mmCIF file with all atom_site columns, C-alpha atoms in Angstrom:
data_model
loop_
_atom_site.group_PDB
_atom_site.id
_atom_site.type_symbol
_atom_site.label_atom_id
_atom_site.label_alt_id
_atom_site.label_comp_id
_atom_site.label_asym_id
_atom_site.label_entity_id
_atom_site.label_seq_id
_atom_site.pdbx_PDB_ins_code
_atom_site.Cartn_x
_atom_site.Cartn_y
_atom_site.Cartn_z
_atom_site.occupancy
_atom_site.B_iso_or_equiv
_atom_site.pdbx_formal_charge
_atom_site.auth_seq_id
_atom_site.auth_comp_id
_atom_site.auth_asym_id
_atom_site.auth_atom_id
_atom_site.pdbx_PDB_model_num
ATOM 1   C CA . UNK A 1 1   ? -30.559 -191.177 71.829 1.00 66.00 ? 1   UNK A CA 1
ATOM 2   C CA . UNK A 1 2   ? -28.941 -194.013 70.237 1.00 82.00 ? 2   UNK A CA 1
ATOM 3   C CA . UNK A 1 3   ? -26.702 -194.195 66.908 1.00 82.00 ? 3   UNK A CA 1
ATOM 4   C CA . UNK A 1 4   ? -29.771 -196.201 65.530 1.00 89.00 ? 4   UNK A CA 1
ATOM 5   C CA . UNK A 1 5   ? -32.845 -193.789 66.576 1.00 90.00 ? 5   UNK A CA 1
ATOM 6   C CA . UNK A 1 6   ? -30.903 -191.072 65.002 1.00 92.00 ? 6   UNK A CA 1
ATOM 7   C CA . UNK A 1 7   ? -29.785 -193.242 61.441 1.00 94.00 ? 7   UNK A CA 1
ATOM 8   C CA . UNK A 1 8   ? -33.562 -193.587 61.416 1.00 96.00 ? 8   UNK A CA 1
ATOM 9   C CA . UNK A 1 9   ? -34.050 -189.713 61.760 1.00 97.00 ? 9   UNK A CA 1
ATOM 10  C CA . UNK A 1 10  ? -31.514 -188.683 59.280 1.00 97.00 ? 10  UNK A CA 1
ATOM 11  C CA . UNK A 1 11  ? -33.279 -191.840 56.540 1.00 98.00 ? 11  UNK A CA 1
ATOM 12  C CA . UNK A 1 12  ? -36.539 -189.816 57.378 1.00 98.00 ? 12  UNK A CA 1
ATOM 13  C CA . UNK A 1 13  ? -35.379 -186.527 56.562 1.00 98.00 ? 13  UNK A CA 1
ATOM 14  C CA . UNK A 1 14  ? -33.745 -188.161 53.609 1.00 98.00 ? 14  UNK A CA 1
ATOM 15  C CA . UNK A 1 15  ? -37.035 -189.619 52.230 1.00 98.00 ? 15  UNK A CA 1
ATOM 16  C CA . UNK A 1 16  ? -38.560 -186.288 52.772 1.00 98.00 ? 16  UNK A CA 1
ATOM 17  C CA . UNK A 1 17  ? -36.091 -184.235 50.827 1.00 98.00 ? 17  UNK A CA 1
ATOM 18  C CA . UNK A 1 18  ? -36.694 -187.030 48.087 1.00 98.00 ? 18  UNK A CA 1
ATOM 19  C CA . UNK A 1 19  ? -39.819 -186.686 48.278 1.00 97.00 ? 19  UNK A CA 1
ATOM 20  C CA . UNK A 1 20  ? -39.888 -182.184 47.844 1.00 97.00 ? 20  UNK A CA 1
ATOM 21  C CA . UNK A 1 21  ? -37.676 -182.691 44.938 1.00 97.00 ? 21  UNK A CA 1
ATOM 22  C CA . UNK A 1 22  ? -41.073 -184.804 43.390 1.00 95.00 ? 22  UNK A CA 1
ATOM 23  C CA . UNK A 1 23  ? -43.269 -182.459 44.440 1.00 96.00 ? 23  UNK A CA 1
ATOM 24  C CA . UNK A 1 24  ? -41.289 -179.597 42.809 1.00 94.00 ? 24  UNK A CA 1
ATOM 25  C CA . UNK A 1 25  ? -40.775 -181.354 39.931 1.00 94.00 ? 25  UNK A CA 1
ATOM 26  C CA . UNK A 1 26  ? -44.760 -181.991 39.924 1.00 92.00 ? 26  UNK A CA 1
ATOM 27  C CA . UNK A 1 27  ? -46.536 -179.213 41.003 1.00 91.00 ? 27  UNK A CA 1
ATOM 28  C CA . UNK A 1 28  ? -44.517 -176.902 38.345 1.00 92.00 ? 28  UNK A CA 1
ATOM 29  C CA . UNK A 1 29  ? -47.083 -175.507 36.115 1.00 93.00 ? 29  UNK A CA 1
ATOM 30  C CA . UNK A 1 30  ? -49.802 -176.131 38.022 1.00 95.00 ? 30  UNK A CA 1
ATOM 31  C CA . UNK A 1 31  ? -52.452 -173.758 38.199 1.00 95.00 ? 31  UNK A CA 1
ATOM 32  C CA . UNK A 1 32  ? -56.390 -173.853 39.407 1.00 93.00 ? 32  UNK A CA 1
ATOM 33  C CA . UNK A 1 33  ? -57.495 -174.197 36.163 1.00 95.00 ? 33  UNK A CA 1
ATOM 34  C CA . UNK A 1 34  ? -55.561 -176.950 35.274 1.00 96.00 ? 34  UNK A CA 1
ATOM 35  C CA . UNK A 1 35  ? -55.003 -179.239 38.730 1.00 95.00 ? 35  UNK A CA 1
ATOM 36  C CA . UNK A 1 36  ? -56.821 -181.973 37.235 1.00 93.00 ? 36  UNK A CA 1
ATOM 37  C CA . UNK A 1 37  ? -56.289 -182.104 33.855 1.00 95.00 ? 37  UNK A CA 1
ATOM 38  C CA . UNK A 1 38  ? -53.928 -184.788 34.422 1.00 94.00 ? 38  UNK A CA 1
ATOM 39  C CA . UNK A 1 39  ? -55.479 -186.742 37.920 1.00 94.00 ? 39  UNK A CA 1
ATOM 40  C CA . UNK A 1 40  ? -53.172 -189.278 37.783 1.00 94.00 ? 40  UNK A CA 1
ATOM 41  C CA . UNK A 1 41  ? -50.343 -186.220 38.739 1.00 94.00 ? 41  UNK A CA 1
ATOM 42  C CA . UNK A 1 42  ? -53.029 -184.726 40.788 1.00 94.00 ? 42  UNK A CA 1
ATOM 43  C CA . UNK A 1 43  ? -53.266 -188.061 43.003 1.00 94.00 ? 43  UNK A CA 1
ATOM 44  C CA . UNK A 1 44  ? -49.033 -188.247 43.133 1.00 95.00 ? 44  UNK A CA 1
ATOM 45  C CA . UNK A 1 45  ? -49.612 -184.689 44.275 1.00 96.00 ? 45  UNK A CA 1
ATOM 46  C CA . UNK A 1 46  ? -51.587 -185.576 47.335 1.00 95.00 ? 46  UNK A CA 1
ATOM 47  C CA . UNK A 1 47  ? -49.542 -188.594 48.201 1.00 95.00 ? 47  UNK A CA 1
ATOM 48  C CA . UNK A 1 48  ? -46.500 -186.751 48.340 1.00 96.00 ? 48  UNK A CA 1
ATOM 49  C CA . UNK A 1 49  ? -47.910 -184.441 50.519 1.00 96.00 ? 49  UNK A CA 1
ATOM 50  C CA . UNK A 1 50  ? -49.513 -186.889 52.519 1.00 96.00 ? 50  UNK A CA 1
ATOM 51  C CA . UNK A 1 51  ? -46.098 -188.609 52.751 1.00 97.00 ? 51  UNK A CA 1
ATOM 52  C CA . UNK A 1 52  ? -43.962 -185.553 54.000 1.00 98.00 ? 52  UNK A CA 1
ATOM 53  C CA . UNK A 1 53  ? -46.705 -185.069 56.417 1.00 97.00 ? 53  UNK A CA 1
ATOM 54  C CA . UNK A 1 54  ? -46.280 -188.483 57.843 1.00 98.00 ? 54  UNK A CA 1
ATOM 55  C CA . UNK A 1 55  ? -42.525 -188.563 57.959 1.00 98.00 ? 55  UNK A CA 1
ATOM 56  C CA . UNK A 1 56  ? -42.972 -185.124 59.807 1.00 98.00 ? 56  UNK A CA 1
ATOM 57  C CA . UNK A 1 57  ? -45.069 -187.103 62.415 1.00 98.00 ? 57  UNK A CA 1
ATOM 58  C CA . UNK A 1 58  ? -43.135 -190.155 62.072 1.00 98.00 ? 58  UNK A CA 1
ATOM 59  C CA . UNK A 1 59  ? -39.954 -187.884 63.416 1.00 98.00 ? 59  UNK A CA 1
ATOM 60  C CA . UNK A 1 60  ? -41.576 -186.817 65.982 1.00 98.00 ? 60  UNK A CA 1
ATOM 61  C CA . UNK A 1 61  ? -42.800 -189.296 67.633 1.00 97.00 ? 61  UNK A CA 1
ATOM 62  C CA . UNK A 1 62  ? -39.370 -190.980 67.162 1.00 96.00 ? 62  UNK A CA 1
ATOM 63  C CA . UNK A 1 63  ? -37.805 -188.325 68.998 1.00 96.00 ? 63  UNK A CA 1
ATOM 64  C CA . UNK A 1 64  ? -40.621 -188.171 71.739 1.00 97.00 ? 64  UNK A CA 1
ATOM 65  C CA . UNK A 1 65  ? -40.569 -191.881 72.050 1.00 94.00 ? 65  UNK A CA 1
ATOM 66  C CA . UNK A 1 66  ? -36.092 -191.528 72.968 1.00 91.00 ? 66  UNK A CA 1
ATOM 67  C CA . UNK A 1 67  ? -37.522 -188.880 75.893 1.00 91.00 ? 67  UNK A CA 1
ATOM 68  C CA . UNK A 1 68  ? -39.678 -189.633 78.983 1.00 88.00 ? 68  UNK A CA 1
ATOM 69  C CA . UNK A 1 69  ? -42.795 -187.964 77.600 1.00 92.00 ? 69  UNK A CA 1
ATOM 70  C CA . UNK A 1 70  ? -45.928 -189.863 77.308 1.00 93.00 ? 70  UNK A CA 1
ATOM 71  C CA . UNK A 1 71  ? -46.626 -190.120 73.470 1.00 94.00 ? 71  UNK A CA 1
ATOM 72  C CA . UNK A 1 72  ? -49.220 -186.959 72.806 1.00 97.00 ? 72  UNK A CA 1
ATOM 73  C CA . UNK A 1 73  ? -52.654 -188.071 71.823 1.00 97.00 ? 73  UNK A CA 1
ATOM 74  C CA . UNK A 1 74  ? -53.269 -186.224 68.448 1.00 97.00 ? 74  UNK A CA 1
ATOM 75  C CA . UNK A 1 75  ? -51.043 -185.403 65.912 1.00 96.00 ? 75  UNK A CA 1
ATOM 76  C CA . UNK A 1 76  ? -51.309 -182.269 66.406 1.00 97.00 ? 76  UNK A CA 1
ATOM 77  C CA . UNK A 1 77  ? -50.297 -182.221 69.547 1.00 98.00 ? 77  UNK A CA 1
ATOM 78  C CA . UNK A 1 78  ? -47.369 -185.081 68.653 1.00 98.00 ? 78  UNK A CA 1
ATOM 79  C CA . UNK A 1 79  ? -45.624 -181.666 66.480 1.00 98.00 ? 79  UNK A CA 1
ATOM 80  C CA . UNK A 1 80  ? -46.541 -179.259 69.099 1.00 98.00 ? 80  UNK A CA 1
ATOM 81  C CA . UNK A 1 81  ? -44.317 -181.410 71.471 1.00 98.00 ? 81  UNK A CA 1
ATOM 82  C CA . UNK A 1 82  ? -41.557 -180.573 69.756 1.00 98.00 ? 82  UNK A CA 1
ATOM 83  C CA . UNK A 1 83  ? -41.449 -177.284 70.442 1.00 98.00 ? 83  UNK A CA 1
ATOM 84  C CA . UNK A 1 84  ? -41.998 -177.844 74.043 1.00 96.00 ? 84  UNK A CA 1
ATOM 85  C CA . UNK A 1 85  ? -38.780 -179.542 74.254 1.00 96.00 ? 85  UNK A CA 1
ATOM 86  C CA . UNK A 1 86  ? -37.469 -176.780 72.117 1.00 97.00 ? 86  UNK A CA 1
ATOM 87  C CA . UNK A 1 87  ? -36.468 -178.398 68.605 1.00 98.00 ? 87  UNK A CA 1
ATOM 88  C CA . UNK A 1 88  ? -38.989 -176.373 66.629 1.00 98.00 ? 88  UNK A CA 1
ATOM 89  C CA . UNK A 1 89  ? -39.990 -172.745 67.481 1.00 98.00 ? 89  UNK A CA 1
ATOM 90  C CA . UNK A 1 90  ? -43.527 -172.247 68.857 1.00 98.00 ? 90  UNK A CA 1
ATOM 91  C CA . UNK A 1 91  ? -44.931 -170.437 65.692 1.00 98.00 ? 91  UNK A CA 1
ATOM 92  C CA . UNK A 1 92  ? -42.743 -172.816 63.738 1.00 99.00 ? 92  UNK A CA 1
ATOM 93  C CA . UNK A 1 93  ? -44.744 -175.516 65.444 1.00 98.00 ? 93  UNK A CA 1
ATOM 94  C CA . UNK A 1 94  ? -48.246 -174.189 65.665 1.00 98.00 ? 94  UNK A CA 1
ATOM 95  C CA . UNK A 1 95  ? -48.302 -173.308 61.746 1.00 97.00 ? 95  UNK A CA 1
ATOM 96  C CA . UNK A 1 96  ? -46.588 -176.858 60.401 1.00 98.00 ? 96  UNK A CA 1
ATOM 97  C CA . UNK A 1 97  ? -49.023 -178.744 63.410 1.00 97.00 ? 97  UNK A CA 1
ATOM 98  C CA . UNK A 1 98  ? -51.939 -177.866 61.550 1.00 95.00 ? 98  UNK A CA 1
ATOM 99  C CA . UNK A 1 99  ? -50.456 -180.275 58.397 1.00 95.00 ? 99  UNK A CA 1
ATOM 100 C CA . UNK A 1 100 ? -51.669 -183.012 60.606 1.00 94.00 ? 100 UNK A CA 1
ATOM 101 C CA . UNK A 1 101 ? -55.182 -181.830 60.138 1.00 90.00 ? 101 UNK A CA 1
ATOM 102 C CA . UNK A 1 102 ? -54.955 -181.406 56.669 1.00 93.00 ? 102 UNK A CA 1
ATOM 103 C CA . UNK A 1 103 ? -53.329 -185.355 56.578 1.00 93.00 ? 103 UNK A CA 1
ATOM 104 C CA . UNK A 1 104 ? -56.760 -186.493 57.811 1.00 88.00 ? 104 UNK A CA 1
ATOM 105 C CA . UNK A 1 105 ? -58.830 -185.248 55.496 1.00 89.00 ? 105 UNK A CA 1
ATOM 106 C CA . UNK A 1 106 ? -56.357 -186.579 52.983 1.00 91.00 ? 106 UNK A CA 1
ATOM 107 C CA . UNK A 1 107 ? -56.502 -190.069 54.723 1.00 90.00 ? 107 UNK A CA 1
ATOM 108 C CA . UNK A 1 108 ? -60.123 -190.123 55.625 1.00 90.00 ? 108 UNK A CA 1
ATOM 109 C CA . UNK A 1 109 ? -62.258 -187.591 53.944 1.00 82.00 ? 109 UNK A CA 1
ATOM 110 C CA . UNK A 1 110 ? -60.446 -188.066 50.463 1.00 72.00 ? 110 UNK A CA 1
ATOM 111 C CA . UNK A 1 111 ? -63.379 -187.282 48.854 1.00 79.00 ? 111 UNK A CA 1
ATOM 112 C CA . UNK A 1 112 ? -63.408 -183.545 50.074 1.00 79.00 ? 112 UNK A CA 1
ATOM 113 C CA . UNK A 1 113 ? -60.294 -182.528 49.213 1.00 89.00 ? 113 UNK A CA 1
ATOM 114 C CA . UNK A 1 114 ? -60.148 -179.013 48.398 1.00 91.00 ? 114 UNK A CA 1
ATOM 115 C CA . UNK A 1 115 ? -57.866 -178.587 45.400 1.00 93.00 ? 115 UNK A CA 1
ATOM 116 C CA . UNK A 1 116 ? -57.366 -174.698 46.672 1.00 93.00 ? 116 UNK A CA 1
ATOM 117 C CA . UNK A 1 117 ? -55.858 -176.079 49.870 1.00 93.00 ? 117 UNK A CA 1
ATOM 118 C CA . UNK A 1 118 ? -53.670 -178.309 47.526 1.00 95.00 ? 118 UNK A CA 1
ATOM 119 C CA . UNK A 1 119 ? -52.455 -174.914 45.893 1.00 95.00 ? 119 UNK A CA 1
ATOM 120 C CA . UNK A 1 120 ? -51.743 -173.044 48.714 1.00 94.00 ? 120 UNK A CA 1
ATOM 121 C CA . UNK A 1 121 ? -49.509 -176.118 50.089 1.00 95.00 ? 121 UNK A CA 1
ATOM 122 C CA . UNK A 1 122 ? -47.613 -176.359 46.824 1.00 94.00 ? 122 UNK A CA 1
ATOM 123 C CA . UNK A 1 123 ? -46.977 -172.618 46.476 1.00 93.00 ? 123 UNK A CA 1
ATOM 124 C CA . UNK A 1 124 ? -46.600 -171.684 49.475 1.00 94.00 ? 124 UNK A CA 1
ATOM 125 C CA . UNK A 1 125 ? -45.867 -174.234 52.698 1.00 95.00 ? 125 UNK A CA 1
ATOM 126 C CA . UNK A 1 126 ? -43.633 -176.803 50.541 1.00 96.00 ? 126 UNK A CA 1
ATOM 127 C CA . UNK A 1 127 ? -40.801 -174.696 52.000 1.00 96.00 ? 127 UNK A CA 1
ATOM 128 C CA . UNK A 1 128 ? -42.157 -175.172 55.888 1.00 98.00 ? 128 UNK A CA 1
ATOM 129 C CA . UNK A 1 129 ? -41.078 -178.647 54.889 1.00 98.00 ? 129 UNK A CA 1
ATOM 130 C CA . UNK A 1 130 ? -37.542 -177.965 54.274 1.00 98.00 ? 130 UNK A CA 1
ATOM 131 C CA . UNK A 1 131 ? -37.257 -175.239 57.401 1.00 98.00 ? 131 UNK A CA 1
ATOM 132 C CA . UNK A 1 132 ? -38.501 -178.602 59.427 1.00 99.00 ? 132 UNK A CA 1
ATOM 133 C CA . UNK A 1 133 ? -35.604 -180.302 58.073 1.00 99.00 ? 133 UNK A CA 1
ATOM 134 C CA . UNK A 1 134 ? -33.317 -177.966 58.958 1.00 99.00 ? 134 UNK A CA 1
ATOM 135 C CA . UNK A 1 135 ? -34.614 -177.234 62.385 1.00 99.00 ? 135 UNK A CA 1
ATOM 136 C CA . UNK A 1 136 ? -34.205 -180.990 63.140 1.00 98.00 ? 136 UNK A CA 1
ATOM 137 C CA . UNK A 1 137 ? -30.733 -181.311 61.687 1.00 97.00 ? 137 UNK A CA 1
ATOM 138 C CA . UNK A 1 138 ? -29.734 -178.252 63.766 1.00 97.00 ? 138 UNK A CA 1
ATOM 139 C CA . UNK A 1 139 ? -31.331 -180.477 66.957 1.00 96.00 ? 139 UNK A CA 1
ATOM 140 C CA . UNK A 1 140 ? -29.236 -183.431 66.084 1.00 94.00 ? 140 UNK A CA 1
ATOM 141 C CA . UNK A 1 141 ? -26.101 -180.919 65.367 1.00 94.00 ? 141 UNK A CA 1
ATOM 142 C CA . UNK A 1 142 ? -26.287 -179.254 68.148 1.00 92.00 ? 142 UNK A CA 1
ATOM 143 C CA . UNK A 1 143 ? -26.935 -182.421 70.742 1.00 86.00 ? 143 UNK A CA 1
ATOM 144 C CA . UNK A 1 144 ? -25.527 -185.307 68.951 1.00 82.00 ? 144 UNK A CA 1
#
């Protein structure tokens, strides 16, 4: 892996701790009840999260693309590469994999959003974002 591919890793994971930090900042307070009280929040809400899912997928396929694998046909499966070269742990993997499913409906079937599946990502998977970040900058560590 070149000097560059990994600069572009490290601005990625840079972007997405910028980006948590929003989120945080955004989702404090927020309850059921009141989601959409204020929808312009409510819409930065799912573009961050559709952002930190895309840099997730962005760095893996920038790591997949520096290795002789063919490039995985789904998403999903672009995440669950990476533990098959062993940068994230296989639950790790299979539990942050299904974000990519949950970036579709946010890209294609914006209409459906659930708000409740909003919720649960804000209280309790932001976090699965920063343990991503840290696996990676373990990988780069520990082989760069």
């Amino acid at each position: 892996m070149t000097k560059d591919i990994m600069g572009l890793i490290n601005e990625k994971l840079r972007e997405m701790e910028k980006n948590l930090i929003y989120l945080k900042k955004a989702s404090w307070g927020i309850t059921k009840e009141n989601i959409k009280d204020d929808i312009i929040k409510y819409w930065g809400i799912e573009r961050g999260l559709q952002i930190l899912i895309e840099i997730v997928l962005d760095i893996a396929n920038i790591i997949i693309s520096s290795t002789d694998l063919e490039k995985p046909p789904t998403y999903r499966e672009t995440i669950l590469t990476l533990s098959q070269i062993n940068i994230l742990p296989k639950e790790f993997a299979d539990e942050i994999s299904k974000m990519a499913g949950f970036r579709n409906i946010l890209v294609h079937d914006y209409a459906e959003v659930d708000e409740d599946i909003i919720l649960e990502l804000l209280k309790n998977k932001l976090d699965d974002f920063i343990q991503f970040i840290d696996y990676i900058n373990k990988w780069l560590k520990d082989n760069y």
